Amino acid sequence: MTIREVPTTPFADQKPGTSGLRKKVPVFQQPGYAENFIQSIFDSLDGFTGEALVIGGDGRFHNREVIQAAIRMAAANGFGTILIGRGGILSTPAASHVIRRYGAFGGIILSASHNPGGPTEDFGIKYNISNGGPAPEKITDAIFARSTAIDRYLTLDSADVDLDRDGETRVGGAVVRIIDPVADYAALMEQLFDFDAIRALIGGGFRIAFDAMSAVTGPYATEILESRLGAPAGTVRNGVPLPDFGGHHPDPNLVHAKALYDEMMGPDAPDFGAASDGDGDRNLIIGKGLFVTPSDSLAMLAANAHLAPGYARGLAGIARSMPTSGAADKVAEGLGLPLFETPTGWKFFGNLLDAGKATICGEESAGTGSDHVREKDGLWAVLLWLNILAVRRQSVIEIAREHWQRFGRNYYARHDYEGVDSAAADTLMVELRGRLDALPGTGIGDLRIEAADDFAYHDPVDGSESRKQGIRILFEGGSRIVFRLSGTGTSGATIRVYIERYEPADGDLDRETGEAIADLIAAVETIAGIARHTGRTAPDVVT
Ligand code: G16
């Protein structure tokens, strides 16, 4: 088969964000757009001739078209084996596992995560390296640089591969292997968790509601929760992945999983509610009568992980992204473990996990995971919670209360201002940065600002520096407000404001979050002038 060199010209907007390149589907449908980015990935890598590449996606609209293009291009560029999940499906954590398990050189993951899907909605491409994790900034910077100068891409003239039939076909010099997307991942979960204990819990009448949000986790959750753990049929809702997620926003938060939340707060609530996002790496945990914030979930999982066989030896350390609450820090302190604070983006955890410095990582953006793969993992978090509940035989709310009585409670909320004019958002951040030196020592009502900075990260493993990762306003007493711009949106800018108050173990642990942080919320406008800059007087989403 002849390799074709197709002339192309650069697109100016292919800079990867927090997690790969995310754009609207029509942008990706422009001739050569996906091809340019994929070739820019290959041109930024060395030494993959004859090696294996994993390709998988979350099944969203445009998934199959890009997979077919990526197969031809990977073969033309010299990969020897191309592993693809049946139907073009691989959840992001499953793709990470497949890369590791088969010793692949890397993987291309097609997803825009929790963003909506469909002909006018979102699509995305990201590259993961051989450890199974998102490419570090060194590589994403190289991909972007290449995308601005690209003048050709390599492909082959070959028929589409049948993505729905397991087995092998040849495309050029490469073997394309279609694999079961669920089997390897489910086997890994059985190694980590005590399935017998969870089965006994469920057998005793413990009720679970899992919302797969018509996204990729459906087949994984159905196989694991219903087939292997014996939960009744119907435990997994919206379990069939749809290209447009049924018209919903597959974001497992209190806004987009409101029906589940309402049910969990109701009189006949199941014992445990959970949801996962478009590509299966995020999770939402709701006990009967209690929403567990992602930051608290990280802390509670870390404090109890030793109850699961895969973590019985204890943890090497805990890592969290900077805007994530300090709840995990209290656990690390209490257990005598190192705590690492990284910038937002799972890619920053990779080095810590590879070096054995951290075992469990998590983010406020509903991501938790461990060293079993190099992505956050929604179903993993659900199974670790179930394992803990099966051993402790307490409710989620009892576990949470005991946790706060031991470590204190971090009242926490994130306010998002979405679709804001990008120039206005940039001006807001520039102005705030300019005032950082003047803020310490000043007061707003009863709050006194102790310190203010722009977070910079020094990677303790490879020594790399990442600057301008979010503005922190730290108050006396440990409260905090963080401002940063999202790196995952596809239209305009999203301003994220993270608000946190720490209440010690002997303080008032039973307040409403909104009331506990009301003075901090009021201080946001004084500090940043969001209304003045953007005209917005209230956030679009509060989580
Ligand atoms: C991605 C990253 C996460 C990050 C999240 C939100 O998650 O992998 O590390 O916390 O985006 O990022 P931002 O605040 O910049 O929008 P996902 O689930 O979208 O891949």
XYZ file of C-alpha atoms and ligand atoms in Angstrom:
563
model
C 0.000 0.000 0.000
C 1.467 3.361 -0.963
C 1.937 5.997 1.663
C 0.463 9.296 0.536
C 1.922 12.625 1.558
C -0.948 15.107 1.616
C 0.010 18.812 1.471
C -1.639 20.916 4.169
C -1.470 24.351 5.765
C -1.487 25.112 9.508
C -4.541 26.024 11.586
C -3.716 28.729 14.096
C -5.886 27.381 16.927
C -4.414 23.981 17.783
C -2.918 24.786 21.185
C -3.798 21.954 23.609
C -5.574 23.111 26.780
C -5.762 21.523 30.228
C -6.463 18.180 28.609
C -5.734 18.035 24.884
C -7.332 19.916 21.996
C -11.063 20.581 22.458
C -13.177 22.337 19.841
C -16.664 22.279 18.386
C -17.372 19.385 15.997
C -17.652 21.674 12.911
C -14.127 22.911 13.638
C -12.874 19.314 13.679
C -14.846 18.597 10.479
C -12.812 21.106 8.458
C -10.751 19.200 5.883
C -7.344 18.399 7.350
C -8.082 19.754 10.862
C -7.933 16.479 12.777
C -5.252 15.172 10.407
C -3.021 18.203 11.046
C -3.245 17.730 14.803
C -2.653 13.974 14.663
C 0.345 14.443 12.352
C 1.656 17.146 14.690
C 1.482 14.573 17.504
C 3.410 11.996 15.476
C 5.951 14.602 14.296
C 6.627 15.496 17.957
C 7.488 11.917 18.927
C 10.596 9.836 18.304
C 11.216 6.135 18.038
C 7.758 4.655 17.503
C 8.431 2.740 14.277
C 7.035 -0.771 14.694
C 5.592 0.075 18.130
C 1.975 -0.169 19.315
C -0.500 2.709 19.458
C -3.825 2.592 21.317
C -6.780 4.496 19.855
C -10.082 4.864 21.642
C -12.791 7.364 22.334
C -15.854 8.038 24.403
C -18.216 7.279 21.504
C -19.289 10.864 20.970
C -20.389 12.249 17.600
C -17.489 12.200 15.057
C -15.623 9.490 17.026
C -15.648 6.837 14.292
C -14.633 9.204 11.483
C -11.552 10.411 13.364
C -10.649 6.862 14.410
C -10.613 5.721 10.775
C -8.415 8.684 9.806
C -6.107 8.035 12.784
C -5.716 4.344 11.843
C -4.567 5.212 8.314
C -2.234 7.914 9.570
C -0.737 5.737 12.327
C -0.061 2.980 9.788
C 1.415 5.462 7.285
C 3.647 6.931 9.971
C 5.106 3.542 10.851
C 3.327 2.185 13.926
C 3.429 -1.632 13.885
C 0.297 -2.415 15.905
C -2.832 -0.369 16.468
C -5.084 -1.422 19.350
C -8.663 -0.199 19.250
C -11.578 -0.735 21.618
C -14.525 -2.447 19.951
C -16.917 0.121 18.483
C -14.148 2.706 18.824
C -14.908 2.795 22.542
C -12.420 3.049 25.392
C -13.041 5.036 28.542
C -10.122 7.314 29.340
C -8.980 5.238 32.358
C -9.421 2.007 30.368
C -7.297 3.475 27.552
C -4.639 4.342 30.110
C -4.700 0.752 31.366
C -4.562 -0.728 27.854
C -1.505 1.413 27.021
C 0.249 0.114 30.142
C -0.882 -3.501 29.912
C 0.177 -3.973 26.294
C 3.355 -1.899 26.578
C 2.149 0.509 23.894
C 4.215 3.506 22.851
C 1.239 5.748 23.528
C -2.392 6.364 22.798
C -4.745 8.768 21.087
C -7.887 9.438 23.107
C -10.834 11.051 21.384
C -12.967 12.850 23.912
C -14.128 16.221 25.137
C -14.763 14.661 28.533
C -17.771 16.162 30.334
C -18.577 18.602 27.509
C -21.757 17.877 25.506
C -21.609 15.907 22.224
C -23.437 16.089 18.890
C -23.085 17.712 15.453
C -22.662 21.222 16.877
C -21.208 20.306 20.260
C -17.721 19.372 21.413
C -14.984 16.993 20.294
C -11.416 16.522 21.414
C -8.134 14.730 20.813
C -5.386 14.133 23.312
C -2.190 12.129 23.340
C -1.112 9.871 26.201
C 2.452 8.642 26.646
C 3.747 5.142 27.406
C 3.071 5.401 31.159
C -0.624 5.678 30.193
C -0.911 9.305 31.259
C -1.604 12.572 29.448
C 1.427 13.950 27.624
C 3.372 16.410 29.790
C 3.666 20.076 28.811
C 7.011 19.495 27.088
C 5.229 17.302 24.538
C 2.010 19.334 24.243
C 4.135 22.443 23.637
C 6.024 20.594 20.901
C 2.742 19.433 19.327
C 1.454 23.002 19.256
C 4.711 24.322 17.796
C 4.581 21.695 15.070
C 0.915 22.474 14.310
C 1.864 26.052 13.452
C 4.355 24.954 10.808
C 2.927 21.724 9.452
C 2.932 21.370 5.669
C 1.997 17.714 5.063
C 0.455 14.675 6.684
C 0.933 10.999 5.907
C -1.916 8.617 5.193
C -2.825 5.542 3.138
C -5.622 4.648 0.754
C -7.286 1.794 2.580
C -10.826 0.673 3.317
C -12.400 1.527 6.659
C -11.636 -1.020 9.387
C -14.686 -2.829 10.813
C -14.581 -1.426 14.352
C -17.372 -3.674 15.589
C -15.734 -7.071 15.103
C -12.977 -8.364 17.398
C -9.883 -9.620 15.604
C -7.017 -8.452 13.429
C -6.761 -6.765 10.029
C -3.825 -5.279 8.167
C -3.636 -1.655 7.149
C -0.415 -0.971 5.244
C 2.401 -2.308 7.364
C 0.395 -2.251 10.584
C -1.755 -4.860 12.315
C -4.995 -3.365 13.597
C -6.416 -5.295 16.529
C -9.951 -4.715 17.815
C -10.133 -5.583 21.511
C -12.863 -5.898 24.133
C -12.944 -2.425 25.714
C -14.161 -3.647 29.114
C -12.401 -6.965 29.867
C -8.893 -5.770 30.818
C -10.253 -2.910 32.898
C -12.743 -5.085 34.789
C -9.963 -7.603 35.555
C -7.819 -4.788 36.988
C -10.667 -3.653 39.264
C -11.052 -7.233 40.567
C -7.388 -7.192 41.556
C -7.662 -3.928 43.473
C -10.928 -4.404 45.346
C -12.578 -7.018 47.522
C -15.374 -8.038 45.171
C -16.608 -10.711 47.628
C -17.129 -8.120 50.351
C -18.918 -5.735 47.974
C -21.053 -8.620 46.669
C -22.020 -9.477 50.261
C -22.918 -5.841 50.969
C -25.146 -5.675 47.885
C -26.587 -9.123 48.623
C -27.652 -7.797 52.033
C -29.938 -5.245 50.386
C -27.544 -2.262 49.977
C -29.004 -0.196 47.131
C -26.913 1.619 44.525
C -27.965 4.101 41.832
C -25.333 4.687 39.161
C -25.966 7.236 36.400
C -23.728 6.587 33.386
C -25.154 9.714 31.727
C -25.524 7.908 28.341
C -21.753 8.034 28.129
C -18.830 5.635 27.978
C -19.004 4.226 31.514
C -22.287 2.404 30.811
C -20.786 -0.870 29.549
C -18.079 -0.837 32.237
C -20.502 -0.174 35.093
C -23.032 -2.704 33.839
C -20.384 -5.422 33.599
C -18.817 -4.666 36.983
C -21.730 -3.548 39.176
C -24.487 -5.722 37.750
C -22.775 -8.788 36.204
C -19.804 -9.232 38.556
C -21.036 -7.686 41.811
C -24.654 -8.807 41.590
C -26.408 -5.448 41.754
C -29.909 -5.760 40.302
C -30.551 -4.885 36.649
C -31.396 -1.207 36.434
C -28.752 -0.199 39.001
C -26.912 1.379 36.068
C -29.073 4.056 34.490
C -28.525 5.670 31.082
C -26.090 2.812 30.480
C -25.975 2.863 26.672
C -23.370 5.287 25.273
C -25.004 7.676 22.784
C -23.188 9.993 20.333
C -25.005 13.009 21.791
C -25.324 11.672 25.367
C -29.079 11.776 24.917
C -28.902 15.545 24.476
C -27.563 15.970 28.012
C -24.383 17.432 29.385
C -22.405 14.395 30.657
C -20.936 16.267 33.594
C -21.432 14.504 36.927
C -22.138 17.506 39.110
C -25.124 18.781 41.054
C -26.435 20.696 38.052
C -26.272 18.021 35.371
C -26.950 15.034 37.634
C -29.720 16.862 39.477
C -32.249 14.031 39.163
C -29.861 11.679 40.950
C -29.124 14.295 43.600
C -32.833 14.910 44.243
C -33.437 11.177 44.553
C -30.543 10.790 46.996
C -31.971 13.559 49.182
C -35.468 12.040 49.095
C -37.204 9.801 51.628
C -36.698 6.520 49.749
C -33.129 7.222 48.648
C -30.822 4.355 47.736
C -27.816 3.890 50.045
C -25.283 5.102 47.521
C -25.547 7.262 44.400
C -22.816 7.857 41.841
C -22.320 9.134 38.317
C -19.530 9.379 35.798
C -18.818 11.696 32.876
C -18.485 11.530 29.074
C -15.196 9.633 29.021
C -15.441 7.899 32.408
C -12.676 9.632 34.309
C -14.770 11.839 36.611
C -17.044 10.750 39.421
C -19.852 12.078 41.581
C -20.467 10.511 44.983
C -23.707 11.078 46.883
C -24.641 9.206 50.034
C -28.190 8.994 51.302
C -28.753 12.621 52.322
C -25.188 13.837 51.697
C -23.311 15.080 48.627
C -19.630 14.352 49.149
C -17.581 17.133 47.555
C -14.821 15.824 45.265
C -12.224 17.340 47.598
C -13.760 15.558 50.601
C -14.078 12.354 48.605
C -10.334 12.431 47.884
C -9.594 12.915 51.581
C -11.990 10.198 52.726
C -10.753 7.715 50.124
C -7.155 8.407 51.113
C -7.944 7.972 54.820
C -9.671 4.620 54.213
C -7.871 3.189 51.191
C -6.014 0.602 53.281
C -9.354 -1.220 53.673
C -9.142 -2.299 50.003
C -6.723 -5.131 49.136
C -4.932 -3.107 46.437
C -3.959 -0.459 49.017
C -3.599 -2.626 52.135
C 0.092 -1.713 52.379
C -0.819 1.950 52.815
C -0.093 4.961 50.653
C 3.254 6.434 49.607
C 1.764 9.927 49.456
C -1.244 11.976 48.400
C -1.368 14.552 45.601
C -4.007 17.160 44.855
C -4.329 20.010 42.393
C -3.869 23.478 43.880
C -7.550 24.579 43.740
C -8.651 21.327 45.425
C -9.465 21.877 49.100
C -6.956 21.220 51.845
C -8.990 18.284 53.224
C -6.438 15.841 51.799
C -3.627 17.804 53.474
C -5.203 17.113 56.865
C -5.286 13.384 56.108
C -1.676 13.415 54.917
C -0.673 15.261 58.086
C -2.655 12.847 60.272
C -1.212 9.758 58.605
C 2.304 11.154 58.343
C 2.323 11.082 54.536
C 3.812 13.520 52.042
C 1.302 15.807 50.308
C 1.944 17.243 46.841
C 0.160 20.320 45.458
C 0.195 20.462 41.652
C -1.349 22.711 39.006
C -4.762 21.780 37.566
C -4.433 18.967 35.017
C -4.004 15.256 35.563
C -0.782 15.349 33.540
C 0.983 16.873 36.548
C 0.392 13.743 38.652
C 2.169 11.415 36.184
C 5.710 12.010 37.406
C 4.713 11.670 41.081
C 2.945 8.367 40.381
C 5.779 7.028 38.208
C 8.337 7.921 40.870
C 6.295 6.196 43.588
C 5.938 9.470 45.523
C 2.129 9.480 45.489
C -0.385 6.630 45.438
C -3.680 8.524 45.399
C -4.402 11.781 43.570
C -7.450 13.949 43.189
C -8.939 17.170 41.995
C -11.875 19.375 42.878
C -13.128 18.879 39.313
C -14.541 15.465 40.275
C -11.451 13.421 39.528
C -9.827 10.860 41.774
C -7.441 8.084 40.897
C -4.397 6.120 41.921
C -1.235 4.551 40.606
C -3.241 1.704 38.982
C -3.434 3.825 35.808
C -2.257 7.329 34.900
C -5.669 8.975 34.476
C -8.357 9.823 36.948
C -10.860 7.024 37.114
C -14.567 7.452 37.855
C -15.554 3.838 38.358
C -12.427 3.175 40.426
C -13.549 5.859 42.893
C -17.026 4.319 43.055
C -15.579 0.858 43.713
C -13.177 2.119 46.377
C -16.109 3.809 48.135
C -18.112 0.565 47.901
C -15.172 -1.442 49.251
C -14.862 0.943 52.195
C -18.619 0.830 52.866
C -18.543 -2.983 52.665
C -15.795 -3.177 55.292
C -16.952 -0.417 57.649
C -20.644 -1.264 57.397
C -21.553 2.368 58.029
C -23.455 4.823 55.865
C -21.700 7.465 53.768
C -22.933 10.167 56.132
C -21.563 8.333 59.192
C -18.193 7.909 57.513
C -18.159 11.604 56.556
C -19.091 12.761 60.075
C -16.414 10.614 61.704
C -13.912 11.916 59.153
C -14.673 15.557 59.966
C -14.583 14.827 63.706
C -11.065 13.520 63.241
C -9.604 15.852 60.598
C -11.880 18.915 60.622
C -14.041 20.028 57.708
C -13.170 22.096 54.654
C -16.349 23.890 53.565
C -15.860 24.338 49.867
C -17.576 25.501 46.682
C -16.580 26.370 43.133
C -18.318 29.188 41.257
C -18.065 29.122 37.453
C -18.763 32.081 35.186
C -19.102 30.475 31.762
C -18.932 31.832 28.203
C -17.397 35.092 29.392
C -15.768 37.410 26.857
C -12.141 36.187 26.680
C -10.604 39.668 26.593
C -12.597 40.723 29.680
C -11.542 37.577 31.549
C -7.899 38.143 30.627
C -8.071 41.764 31.774
C -9.571 40.672 35.090
C -6.703 38.246 35.679
C -4.031 40.754 34.599
C -5.474 43.409 36.903
C -5.642 40.952 39.808
C -2.065 39.847 39.208
C -0.994 43.468 39.255
C -2.490 43.920 42.738
C -1.072 40.807 44.378
C 1.701 42.636 46.208
C -0.712 45.228 47.613
C -3.291 42.793 48.991
C -1.550 41.206 52.020
C -2.415 43.030 55.217
C -5.641 44.477 53.827
C -9.074 43.491 55.143
C -12.543 42.891 53.759
C -15.119 42.913 56.541
C -13.814 40.539 59.199
C -11.489 38.798 56.742
C -7.807 39.712 56.657
C -5.651 38.795 53.684
C -2.476 37.108 54.852
C -0.854 36.327 51.504
C -1.576 36.473 47.781
C 0.316 34.872 44.923
C 0.161 33.341 41.464
C 0.731 29.604 41.922
C 3.905 28.213 40.367
C 4.832 24.528 40.418
C 8.289 23.055 40.560
C 8.042 19.385 39.582
C 10.118 17.516 42.184
C 10.835 14.678 39.737
C 11.953 16.325 36.490
C 12.588 19.847 37.799
C 10.250 21.514 35.276
C 8.550 24.795 36.214
C 4.926 25.726 35.477
C 3.983 29.314 36.250
C 0.753 31.364 36.330
C -1.352 28.418 37.455
C -3.963 30.352 39.413
C -4.199 33.282 41.801
C -4.431 32.424 45.490
C -5.778 34.809 48.088
C -5.015 33.345 51.512
C -6.779 34.680 54.613
C -5.807 34.556 58.246
C -7.294 31.405 59.799
C -6.781 29.259 56.693
C -9.638 30.383 54.415
C -8.818 30.792 50.761
C -10.157 32.107 47.444
C -8.539 30.967 44.192
C -9.110 32.506 40.746
C -8.175 30.846 37.468
C -9.372 30.535 33.906
C -10.517 27.108 32.746
C -8.414 25.376 30.118
C -11.126 23.034 28.847
C -13.886 25.261 27.445
C -14.641 25.622 23.742
C -16.360 29.017 23.611
C -15.236 32.207 25.326
C -13.612 31.972 28.735
C -14.756 30.329 31.957
C -13.693 32.054 35.172
C -13.443 29.605 38.044
C -13.537 30.853 41.622
C -12.725 28.299 44.319
C -13.818 29.217 47.837
C -12.817 27.393 50.997
C -13.086 27.720 54.785
C -11.467 25.258 57.189
C -13.366 24.382 60.356
C -11.296 22.502 62.952
C -12.483 19.149 64.335
C -13.843 20.790 67.490
C -15.690 23.502 65.527
C -19.150 23.588 63.944
C -19.103 20.688 61.474
C -22.774 20.750 60.521
C -23.238 24.060 58.750
C -24.722 24.626 55.331
C -21.803 25.212 52.969
C -23.299 28.390 51.475
C -23.716 29.915 54.909
C -20.268 28.781 56.097
C -18.522 30.570 53.215
C -20.943 33.511 52.757
C -18.416 36.169 53.828
C -15.832 34.769 51.410
C -18.367 34.750 48.556
C -19.115 38.388 49.313
C -15.385 39.184 49.210
C -14.987 37.754 45.682
C -16.456 40.827 43.982
C -14.392 43.238 46.075
C -11.199 41.379 45.214
C -11.723 40.591 41.527
C -14.489 42.867 40.230
C -16.155 40.141 38.178
C -19.310 42.208 37.608
C -17.260 45.249 36.708
C -15.201 43.344 34.148
C -17.794 40.969 32.711
C -21.234 42.283 33.605
C -21.968 39.018 35.405
C -23.492 39.363 38.841
C -23.853 35.650 39.655
C -22.072 32.441 38.681
C -23.642 30.122 36.071
C -22.732 26.958 37.922
C -22.058 26.392 41.616
C -20.605 23.014 42.573
C -9.546 18.016 32.741
C -8.232 17.741 33.406
C -8.364 17.925 34.889
C -8.892 19.304 35.207
C -10.206 19.507 34.489
C -10.745 20.910 34.637
O -10.476 17.054 33.115
O -7.769 16.441 33.140
O -7.096 17.747 35.436
O -9.073 19.455 36.578
O -10.015 19.288 33.113
O -9.845 21.798 34.054
P -10.196 23.316 33.857
O -10.471 23.843 35.237
O -8.972 23.892 33.225
O -11.433 23.408 32.999
P -11.429 16.373 32.038
O -12.300 15.445 32.834
O -12.174 17.514 31.394
O -10.503 15.681 31.097
